[in-house]
CSV table of C-alpha atoms in Angstrom, one decimal:
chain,number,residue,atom,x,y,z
A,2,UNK,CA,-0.1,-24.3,-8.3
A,3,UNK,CA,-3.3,-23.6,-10.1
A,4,UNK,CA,-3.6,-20.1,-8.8
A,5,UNK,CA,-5.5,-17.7,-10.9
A,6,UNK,CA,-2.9,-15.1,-11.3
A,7,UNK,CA,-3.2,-11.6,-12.5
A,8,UNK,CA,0.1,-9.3,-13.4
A,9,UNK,CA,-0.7,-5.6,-12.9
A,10,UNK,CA,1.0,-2.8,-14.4
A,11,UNK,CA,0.9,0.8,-14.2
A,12,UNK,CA,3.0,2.2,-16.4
A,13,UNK,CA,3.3,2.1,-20.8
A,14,UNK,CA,6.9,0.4,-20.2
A,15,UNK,CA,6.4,-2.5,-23.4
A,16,UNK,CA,8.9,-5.1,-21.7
A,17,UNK,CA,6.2,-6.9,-20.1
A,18,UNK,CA,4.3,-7.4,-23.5
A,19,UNK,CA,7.4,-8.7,-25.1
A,20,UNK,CA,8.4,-11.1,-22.5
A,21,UNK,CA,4.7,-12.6,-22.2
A,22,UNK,CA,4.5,-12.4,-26.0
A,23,UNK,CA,0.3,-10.9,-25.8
A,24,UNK,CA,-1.0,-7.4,-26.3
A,25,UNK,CA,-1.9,-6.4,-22.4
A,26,UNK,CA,-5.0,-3.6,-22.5
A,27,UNK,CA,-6.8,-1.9,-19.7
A,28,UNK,CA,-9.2,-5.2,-19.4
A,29,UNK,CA,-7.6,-8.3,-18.3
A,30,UNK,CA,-5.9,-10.2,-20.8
A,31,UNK,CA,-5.5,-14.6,-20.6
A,32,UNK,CA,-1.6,-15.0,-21.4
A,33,UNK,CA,-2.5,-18.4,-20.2
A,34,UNK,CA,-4.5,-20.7,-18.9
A,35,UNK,CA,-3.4,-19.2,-15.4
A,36,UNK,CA,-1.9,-16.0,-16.0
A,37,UNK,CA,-3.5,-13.0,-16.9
A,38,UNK,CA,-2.5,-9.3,-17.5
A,39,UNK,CA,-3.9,-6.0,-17.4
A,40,UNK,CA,-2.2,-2.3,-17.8
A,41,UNK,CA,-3.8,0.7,-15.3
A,42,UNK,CA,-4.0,3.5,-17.3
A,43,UNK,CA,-5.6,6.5,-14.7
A,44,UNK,CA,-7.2,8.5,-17.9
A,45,UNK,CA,-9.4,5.5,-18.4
A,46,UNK,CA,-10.4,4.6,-14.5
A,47,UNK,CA,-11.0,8.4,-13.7
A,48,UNK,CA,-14.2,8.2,-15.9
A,49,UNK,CA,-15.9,5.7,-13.8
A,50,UNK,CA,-16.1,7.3,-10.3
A,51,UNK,CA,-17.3,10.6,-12.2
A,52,UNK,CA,-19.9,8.8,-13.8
A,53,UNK,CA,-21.3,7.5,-10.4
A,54,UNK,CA,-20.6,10.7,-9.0
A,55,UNK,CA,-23.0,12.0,-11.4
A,56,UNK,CA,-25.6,9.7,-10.5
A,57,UNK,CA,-25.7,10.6,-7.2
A,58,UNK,CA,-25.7,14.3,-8.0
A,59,UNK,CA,-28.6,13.8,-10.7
A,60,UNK,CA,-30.4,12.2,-7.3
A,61,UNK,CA,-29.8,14.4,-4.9
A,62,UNK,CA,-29.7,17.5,-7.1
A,63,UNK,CA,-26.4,18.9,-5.0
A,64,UNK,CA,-24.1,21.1,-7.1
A,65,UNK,CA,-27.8,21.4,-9.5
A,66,UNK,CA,-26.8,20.1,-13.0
A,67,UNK,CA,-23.1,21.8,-12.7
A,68,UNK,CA,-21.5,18.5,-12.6
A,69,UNK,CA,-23.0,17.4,-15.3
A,70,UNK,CA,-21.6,19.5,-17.4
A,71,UNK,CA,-18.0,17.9,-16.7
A,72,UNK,CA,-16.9,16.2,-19.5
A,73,UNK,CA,-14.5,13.4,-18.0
A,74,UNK,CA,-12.3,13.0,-21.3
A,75,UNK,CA,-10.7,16.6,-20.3
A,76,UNK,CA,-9.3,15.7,-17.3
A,77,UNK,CA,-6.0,15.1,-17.0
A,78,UNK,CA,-3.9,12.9,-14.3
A,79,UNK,CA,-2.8,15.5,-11.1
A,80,UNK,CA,0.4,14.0,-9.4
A,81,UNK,CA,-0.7,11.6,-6.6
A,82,UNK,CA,-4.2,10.5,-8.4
A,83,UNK,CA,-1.7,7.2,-10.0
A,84,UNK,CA,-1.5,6.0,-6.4
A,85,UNK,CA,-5.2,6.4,-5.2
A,86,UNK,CA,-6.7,4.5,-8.9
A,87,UNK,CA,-4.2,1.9,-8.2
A,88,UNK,CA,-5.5,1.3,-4.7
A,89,UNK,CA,-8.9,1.0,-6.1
A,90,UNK,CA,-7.7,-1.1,-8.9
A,91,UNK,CA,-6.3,-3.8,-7.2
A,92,UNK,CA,-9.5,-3.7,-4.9
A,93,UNK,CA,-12.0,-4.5,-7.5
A,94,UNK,CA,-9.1,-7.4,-8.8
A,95,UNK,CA,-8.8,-8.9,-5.6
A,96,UNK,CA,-11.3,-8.0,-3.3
A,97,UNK,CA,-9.4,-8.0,0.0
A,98,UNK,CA,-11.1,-5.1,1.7
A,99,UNK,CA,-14.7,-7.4,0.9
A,100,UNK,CA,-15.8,-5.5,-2.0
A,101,UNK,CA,-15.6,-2.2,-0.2
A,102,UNK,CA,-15.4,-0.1,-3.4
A,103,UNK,CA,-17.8,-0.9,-6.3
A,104,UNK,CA,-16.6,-2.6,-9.4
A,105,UNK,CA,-17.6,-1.0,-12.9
A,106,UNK,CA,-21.0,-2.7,-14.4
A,107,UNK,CA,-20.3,-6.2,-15.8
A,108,UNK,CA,-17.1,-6.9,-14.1
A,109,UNK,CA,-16.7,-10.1,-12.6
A,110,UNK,CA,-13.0,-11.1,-12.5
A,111,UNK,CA,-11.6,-12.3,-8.8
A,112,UNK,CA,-8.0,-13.4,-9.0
A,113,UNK,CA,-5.7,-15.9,-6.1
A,114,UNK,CA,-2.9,-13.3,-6.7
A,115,UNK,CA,-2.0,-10.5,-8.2
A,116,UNK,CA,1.3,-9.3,-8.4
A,117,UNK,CA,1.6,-5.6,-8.6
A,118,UNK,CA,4.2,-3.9,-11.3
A,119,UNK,CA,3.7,-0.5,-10.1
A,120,UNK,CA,5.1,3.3,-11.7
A,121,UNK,CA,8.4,3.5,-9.1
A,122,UNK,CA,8.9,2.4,-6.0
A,123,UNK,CA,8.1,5.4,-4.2
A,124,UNK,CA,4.6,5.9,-6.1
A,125,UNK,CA,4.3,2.5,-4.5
A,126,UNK,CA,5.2,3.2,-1.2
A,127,UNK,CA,2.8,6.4,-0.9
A,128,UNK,CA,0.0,4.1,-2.3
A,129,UNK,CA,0.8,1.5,0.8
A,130,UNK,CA,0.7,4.9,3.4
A,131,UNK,CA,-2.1,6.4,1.9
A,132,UNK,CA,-4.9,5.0,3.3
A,133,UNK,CA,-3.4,5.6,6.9
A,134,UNK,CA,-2.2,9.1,5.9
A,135,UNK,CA,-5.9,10.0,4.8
A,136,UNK,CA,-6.8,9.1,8.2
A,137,UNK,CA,-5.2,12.4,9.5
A,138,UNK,CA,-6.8,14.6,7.2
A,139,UNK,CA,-10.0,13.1,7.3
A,140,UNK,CA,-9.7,13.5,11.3
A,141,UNK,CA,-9.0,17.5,10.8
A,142,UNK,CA,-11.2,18.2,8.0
A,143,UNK,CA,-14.4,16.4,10.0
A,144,UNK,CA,-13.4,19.0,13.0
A,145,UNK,CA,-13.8,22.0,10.5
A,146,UNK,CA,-17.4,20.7,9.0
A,147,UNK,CA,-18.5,19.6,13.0
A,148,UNK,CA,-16.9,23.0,14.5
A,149,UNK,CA,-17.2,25.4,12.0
A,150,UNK,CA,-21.0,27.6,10.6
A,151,UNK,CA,-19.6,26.9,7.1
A,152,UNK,CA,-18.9,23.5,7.8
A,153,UNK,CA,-22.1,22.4,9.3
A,154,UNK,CA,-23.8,24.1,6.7
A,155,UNK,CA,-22.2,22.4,4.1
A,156,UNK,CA,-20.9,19.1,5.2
A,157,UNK,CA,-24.1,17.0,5.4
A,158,UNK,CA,-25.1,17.4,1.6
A,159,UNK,CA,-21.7,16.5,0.6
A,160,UNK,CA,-21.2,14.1,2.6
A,161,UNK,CA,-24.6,12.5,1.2
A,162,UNK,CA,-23.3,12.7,-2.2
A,163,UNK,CA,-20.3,11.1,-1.7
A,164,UNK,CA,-21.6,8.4,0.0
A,165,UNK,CA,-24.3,8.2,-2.7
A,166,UNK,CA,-21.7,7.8,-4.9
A,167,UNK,CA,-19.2,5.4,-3.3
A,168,UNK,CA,-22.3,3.5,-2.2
A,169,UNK,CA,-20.0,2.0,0.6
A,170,UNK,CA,-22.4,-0.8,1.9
A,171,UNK,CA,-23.5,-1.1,-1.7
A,172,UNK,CA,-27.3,-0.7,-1.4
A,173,UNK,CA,-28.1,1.8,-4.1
A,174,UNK,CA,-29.5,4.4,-1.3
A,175,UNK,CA,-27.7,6.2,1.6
A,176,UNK,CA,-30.0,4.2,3.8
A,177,UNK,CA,-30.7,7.3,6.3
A,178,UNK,CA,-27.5,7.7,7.4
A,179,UNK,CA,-26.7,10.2,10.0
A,180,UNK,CA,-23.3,12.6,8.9
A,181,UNK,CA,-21.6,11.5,12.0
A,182,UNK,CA,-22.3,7.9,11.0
A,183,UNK,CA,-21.0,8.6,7.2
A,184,UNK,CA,-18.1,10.0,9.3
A,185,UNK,CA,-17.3,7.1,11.2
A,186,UNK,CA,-17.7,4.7,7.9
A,187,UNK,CA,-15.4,6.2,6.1
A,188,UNK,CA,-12.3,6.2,8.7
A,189,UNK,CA,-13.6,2.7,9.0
A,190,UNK,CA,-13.0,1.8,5.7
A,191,UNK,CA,-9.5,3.6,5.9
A,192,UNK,CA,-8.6,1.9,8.7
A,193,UNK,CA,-9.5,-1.7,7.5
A,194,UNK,CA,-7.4,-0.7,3.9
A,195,UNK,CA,-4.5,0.7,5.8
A,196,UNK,CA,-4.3,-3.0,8.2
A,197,UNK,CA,-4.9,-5.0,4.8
A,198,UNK,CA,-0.9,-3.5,3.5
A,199,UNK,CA,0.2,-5.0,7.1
A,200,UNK,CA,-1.4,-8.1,6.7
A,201,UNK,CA,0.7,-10.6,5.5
A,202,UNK,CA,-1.8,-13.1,4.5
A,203,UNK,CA,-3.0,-10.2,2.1
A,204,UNK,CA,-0.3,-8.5,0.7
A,205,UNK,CA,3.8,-10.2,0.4
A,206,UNK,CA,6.1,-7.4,-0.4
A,207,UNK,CA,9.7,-8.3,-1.4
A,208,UNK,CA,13.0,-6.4,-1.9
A,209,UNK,CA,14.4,-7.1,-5.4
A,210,UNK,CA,18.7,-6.4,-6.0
A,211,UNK,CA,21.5,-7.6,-7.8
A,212,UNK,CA,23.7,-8.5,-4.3
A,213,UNK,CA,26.8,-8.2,-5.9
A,214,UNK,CA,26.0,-3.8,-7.1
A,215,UNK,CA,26.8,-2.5,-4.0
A,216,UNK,CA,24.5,0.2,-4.6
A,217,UNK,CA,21.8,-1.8,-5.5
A,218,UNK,CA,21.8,-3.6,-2.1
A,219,UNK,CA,22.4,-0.3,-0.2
A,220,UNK,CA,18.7,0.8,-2.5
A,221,UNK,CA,17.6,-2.4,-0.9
A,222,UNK,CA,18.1,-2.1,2.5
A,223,UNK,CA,17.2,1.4,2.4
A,224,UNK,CA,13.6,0.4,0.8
A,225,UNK,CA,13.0,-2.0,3.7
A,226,UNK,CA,12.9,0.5,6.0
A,227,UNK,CA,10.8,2.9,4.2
A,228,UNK,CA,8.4,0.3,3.1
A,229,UNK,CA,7.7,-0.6,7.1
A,230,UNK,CA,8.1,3.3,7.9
A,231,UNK,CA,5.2,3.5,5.3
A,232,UNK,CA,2.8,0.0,6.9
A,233,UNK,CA,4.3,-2.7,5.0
A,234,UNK,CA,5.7,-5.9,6.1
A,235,UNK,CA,8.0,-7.0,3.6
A,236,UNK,CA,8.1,-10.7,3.6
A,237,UNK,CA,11.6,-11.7,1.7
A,238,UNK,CA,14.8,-10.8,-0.7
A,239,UNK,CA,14.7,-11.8,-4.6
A,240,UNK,CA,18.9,-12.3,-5.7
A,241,UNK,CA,18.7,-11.6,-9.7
A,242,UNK,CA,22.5,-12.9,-10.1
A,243,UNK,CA,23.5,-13.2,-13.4
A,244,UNK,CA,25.6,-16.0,-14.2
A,245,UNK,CA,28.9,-14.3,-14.4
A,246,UNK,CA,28.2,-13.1,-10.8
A,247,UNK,CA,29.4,-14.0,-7.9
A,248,UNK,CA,27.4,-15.9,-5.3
A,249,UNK,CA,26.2,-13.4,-2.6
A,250,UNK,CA,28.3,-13.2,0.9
A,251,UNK,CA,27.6,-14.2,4.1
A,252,UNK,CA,28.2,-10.5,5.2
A,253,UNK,CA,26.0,-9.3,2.8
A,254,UNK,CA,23.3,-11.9,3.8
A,255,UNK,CA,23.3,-11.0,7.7
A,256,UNK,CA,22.9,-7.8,6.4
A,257,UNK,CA,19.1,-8.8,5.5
A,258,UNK,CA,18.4,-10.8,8.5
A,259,UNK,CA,15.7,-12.1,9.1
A,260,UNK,CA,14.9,-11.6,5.9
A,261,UNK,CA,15.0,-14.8,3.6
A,262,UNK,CA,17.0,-14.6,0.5
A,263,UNK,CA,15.9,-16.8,-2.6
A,264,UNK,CA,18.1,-17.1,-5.8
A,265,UNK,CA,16.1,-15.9,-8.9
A,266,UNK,CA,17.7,-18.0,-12.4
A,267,UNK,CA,18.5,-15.1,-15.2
A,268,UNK,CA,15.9,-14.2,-17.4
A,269,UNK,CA,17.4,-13.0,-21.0
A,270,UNK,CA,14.6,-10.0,-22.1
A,271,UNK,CA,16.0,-10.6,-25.6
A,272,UNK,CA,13.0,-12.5,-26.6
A,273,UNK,CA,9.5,-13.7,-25.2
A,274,UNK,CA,9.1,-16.4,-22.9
A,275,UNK,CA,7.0,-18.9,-21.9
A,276,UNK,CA,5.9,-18.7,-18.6
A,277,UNK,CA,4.9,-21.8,-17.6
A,278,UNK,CA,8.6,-23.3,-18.3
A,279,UNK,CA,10.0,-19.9,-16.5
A,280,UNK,CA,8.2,-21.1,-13.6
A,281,UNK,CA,9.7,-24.6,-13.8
A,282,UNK,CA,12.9,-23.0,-13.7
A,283,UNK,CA,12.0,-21.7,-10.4
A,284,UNK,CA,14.4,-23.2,-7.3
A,285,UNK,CA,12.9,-24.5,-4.3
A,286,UNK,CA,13.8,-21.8,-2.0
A,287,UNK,CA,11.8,-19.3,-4.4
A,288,UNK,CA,9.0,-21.4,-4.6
A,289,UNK,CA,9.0,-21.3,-0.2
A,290,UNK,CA,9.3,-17.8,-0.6
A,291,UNK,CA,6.9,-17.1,-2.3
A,292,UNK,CA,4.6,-19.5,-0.5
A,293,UNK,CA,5.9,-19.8,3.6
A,294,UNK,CA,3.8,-17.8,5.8
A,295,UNK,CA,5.7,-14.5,7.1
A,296,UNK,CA,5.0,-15.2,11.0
A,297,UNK,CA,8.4,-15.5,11.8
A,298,UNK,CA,9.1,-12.3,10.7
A,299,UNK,CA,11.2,-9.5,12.5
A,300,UNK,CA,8.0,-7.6,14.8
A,301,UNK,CA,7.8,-4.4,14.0
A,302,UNK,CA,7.0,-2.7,17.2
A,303,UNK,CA,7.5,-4.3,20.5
A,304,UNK,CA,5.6,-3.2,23.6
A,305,UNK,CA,7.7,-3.8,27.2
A,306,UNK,CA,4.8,-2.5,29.8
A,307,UNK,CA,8.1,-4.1,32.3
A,308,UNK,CA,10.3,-1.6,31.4
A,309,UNK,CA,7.7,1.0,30.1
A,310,UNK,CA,9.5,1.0,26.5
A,311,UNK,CA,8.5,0.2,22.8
A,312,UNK,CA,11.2,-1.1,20.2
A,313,UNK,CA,10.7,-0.2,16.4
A,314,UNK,CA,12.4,-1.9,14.0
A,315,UNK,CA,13.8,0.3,11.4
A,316,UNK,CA,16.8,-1.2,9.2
A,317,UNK,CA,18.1,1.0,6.3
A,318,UNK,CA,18.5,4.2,8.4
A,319,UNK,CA,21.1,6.0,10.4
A,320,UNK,CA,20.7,7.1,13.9
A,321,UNK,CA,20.5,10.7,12.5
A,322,UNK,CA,18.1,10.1,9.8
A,323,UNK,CA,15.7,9.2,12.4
A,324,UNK,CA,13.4,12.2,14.0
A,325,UNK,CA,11.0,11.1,17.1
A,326,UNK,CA,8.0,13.5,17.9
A,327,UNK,CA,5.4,13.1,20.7
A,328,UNK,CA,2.2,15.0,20.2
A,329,UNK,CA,-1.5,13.6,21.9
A,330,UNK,CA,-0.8,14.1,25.5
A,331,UNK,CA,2.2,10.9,25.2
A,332,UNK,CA,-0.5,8.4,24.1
A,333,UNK,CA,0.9,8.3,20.6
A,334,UNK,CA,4.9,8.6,19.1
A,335,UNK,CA,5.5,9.8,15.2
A,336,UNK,CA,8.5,8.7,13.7
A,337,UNK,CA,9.4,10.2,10.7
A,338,UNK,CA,12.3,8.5,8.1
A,339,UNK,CA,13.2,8.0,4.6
A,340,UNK,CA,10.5,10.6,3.7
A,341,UNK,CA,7.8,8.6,5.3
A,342,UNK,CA,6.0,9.7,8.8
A,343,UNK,CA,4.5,6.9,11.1
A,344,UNK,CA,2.4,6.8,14.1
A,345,UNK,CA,2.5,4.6,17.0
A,346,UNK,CA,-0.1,4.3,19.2
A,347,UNK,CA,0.7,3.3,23.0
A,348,UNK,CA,-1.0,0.9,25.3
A,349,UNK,CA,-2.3,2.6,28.4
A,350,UNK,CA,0.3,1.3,30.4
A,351,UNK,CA,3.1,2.9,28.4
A,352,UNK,CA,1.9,5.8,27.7
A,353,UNK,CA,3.9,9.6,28.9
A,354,UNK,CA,6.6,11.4,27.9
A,355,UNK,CA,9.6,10.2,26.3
A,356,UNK,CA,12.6,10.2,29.0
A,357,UNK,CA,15.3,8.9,26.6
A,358,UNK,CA,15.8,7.0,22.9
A,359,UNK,CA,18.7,5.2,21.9
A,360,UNK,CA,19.6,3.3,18.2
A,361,UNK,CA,20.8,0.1,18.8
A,362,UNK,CA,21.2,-3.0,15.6
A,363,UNK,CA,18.4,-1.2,13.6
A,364,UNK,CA,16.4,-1.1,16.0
A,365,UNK,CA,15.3,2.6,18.2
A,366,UNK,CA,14.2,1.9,21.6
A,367,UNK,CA,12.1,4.6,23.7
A,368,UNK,CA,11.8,4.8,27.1
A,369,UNK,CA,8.8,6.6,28.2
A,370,UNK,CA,8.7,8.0,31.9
């Protein structure tokens, strides 16, 4: 189709060099005219927000010279730091937030798609939440700097560098901004990343099984509900069937309704491949996968203001997997499954306290009173 397309990995798994038959580095590699590739490692992108942080420090003369003493090749990779990088990463490849966080000097690659190959599926799943799940803290820790003597005292020249540093409107000054403003920004910017993962003109997540592993599609199923549970929209079902393998059900199809499920042809990983002849092989119904719009998707939350209830759709779980909270005076519900915690904010006209919940065809319906 002519899309510039850039394959993104984040982990030192060699397959993917094999296959594509090119060394893939921490810059983006041409495998082809089209495709490119380009390996996140989070030693190498942790040394570029230092350096601006140090910048803005030698500016405004905040932590006076200490930070500059930080030598960024001894810092090692703290658990949850893989998902925040990648975040940033495909930002600066993509620029679907608008060029919200800055790109290192000299960078100028923009790709039509990138397709993301990330450490695990659950490293994946806290990098879609994240941005929503900062929003809490963010929320809590501006209470302690506004409410707090050591937080006002402290608050405004951090915040100063850290906007000096992140540069958010990209002007190379903090423009006078007021704390309460940086405040605001920054839960802005959360906001907007956290509604990109839902937007399916943005982002196209897919489940990917062998239909006839029964655990595999159970993996599945389970994944789709986690991934919503976490503010994606997944958009379709990828069949690998190997030859020998039987032709999914129509059980097992109903099963992913309204999911689409598209056939992928078998790939040996026995020797390198040419990826313009792979995508030949491609069947139609792939190819409209990959390229339908996902508007006739399964809503996620439904609002009834007629019978004062909201309907989330939550496939994968059991009834008793499923715990409902209700916290903010009944304007907001938190549902928390598969390990993931989601908030739902009511319209005025549904707001109150839950009178009853039920689990009905994967879907939990609460009645407010």
């Amino acid at each position: 189709m002519g899309l510039r397309t850039c394959l993104v990995i984040h982990s030192q798994d060699p397959t993917a060099e094999s296959l594509l038959g090119c060394k893939i580095e921490s810059t983006p590699i041409a495998c082809n005219e089209n495709l490119s590739a380009v390996r996140l490692e989070t030693t190498k992108m942790l040394l570029e927000p230092l350096k601006r942080l140090k910048k803005a420090d030698a500016r405004l003369n905040f932590t006076q010279g200490v930070l500059d003493g930080v030598v960024g090749e001894e810092l090692g990779v703290l658990p949850g730091m893989d998902s925040i990088f990648s975040m940033g990463a495909l930002e600066r490849l993509g620029r679907f937030l608008g060029g919200y966080i800055p790109r290192p000097a000299g960078k100028t690659d923009k790709f039509d798609v990138i397709v993301y190959d990330g450490i695990s599926t659950e490293e994946t799943l806290r990098m879609i939440g994240a941005a929503e799940r900062a929003r809490w803290y963010l929320k809590y820790i501006r209470n302690l700097a506004e409410k707090t003597d050591i937080g006002r005292l402290t608050a405004p020249s951090f915040l100063k560098l850290v906007e000096e540093s992140i540069r958010f409107n990209g002007a190379s000054n903090t423009n006078g901004n007021t704390s309460m403003e940086i405040w605001d920004q920054a839960d802005g910017i959360l906001e907007k990343v956290s509604s990109a993962f839902s937007d399916s003109s943005k982002f196209s997540f897919f489940l990917a099984m062998d239909p006839s592993n029964a655990m595999s599609l159970n993996a599945a199923l389970r994944y789709w509900g986690c991934a919503i549970q976490a503010g994606a929209h997944i958009s379709g079902a990828f069949s690998f069937v190997h030859p020998t393998s039987p032709k999914p059900t129509k059980d097992i199809q109903e099963k992913l309704l309204p999911l689409t499920l598209a056939y992928l042809p078998f790939i040996s990983t026995d020797s390198s491949i040419e990826s313009d002849s792979t995508v030949s092989f491609l069947t139609d119904d792939v190819r409209r996968l990959l390229c339908e719009s996902s508007s006739n998707l399964e809503p996620l939350v439904q609002f009834d203001e007629g019978k004062k209830s909201v309907s989330l759709f939550m496939p994968g779980f059991d009834k008793s997997e499923i715990k409902l909270y209700q916290y903010r005076g009944g304007s907001e519900l938190l549902v928390e499954a598969g390990d993931q915690r989601r908030v739902v904010r009511l319209p005025s006209k549904i707001q109150g306290k839950v009178a009853r919940a039920k689990f009905n065809q994967r879907k939990l319906i609460v009645t407010m009173r």
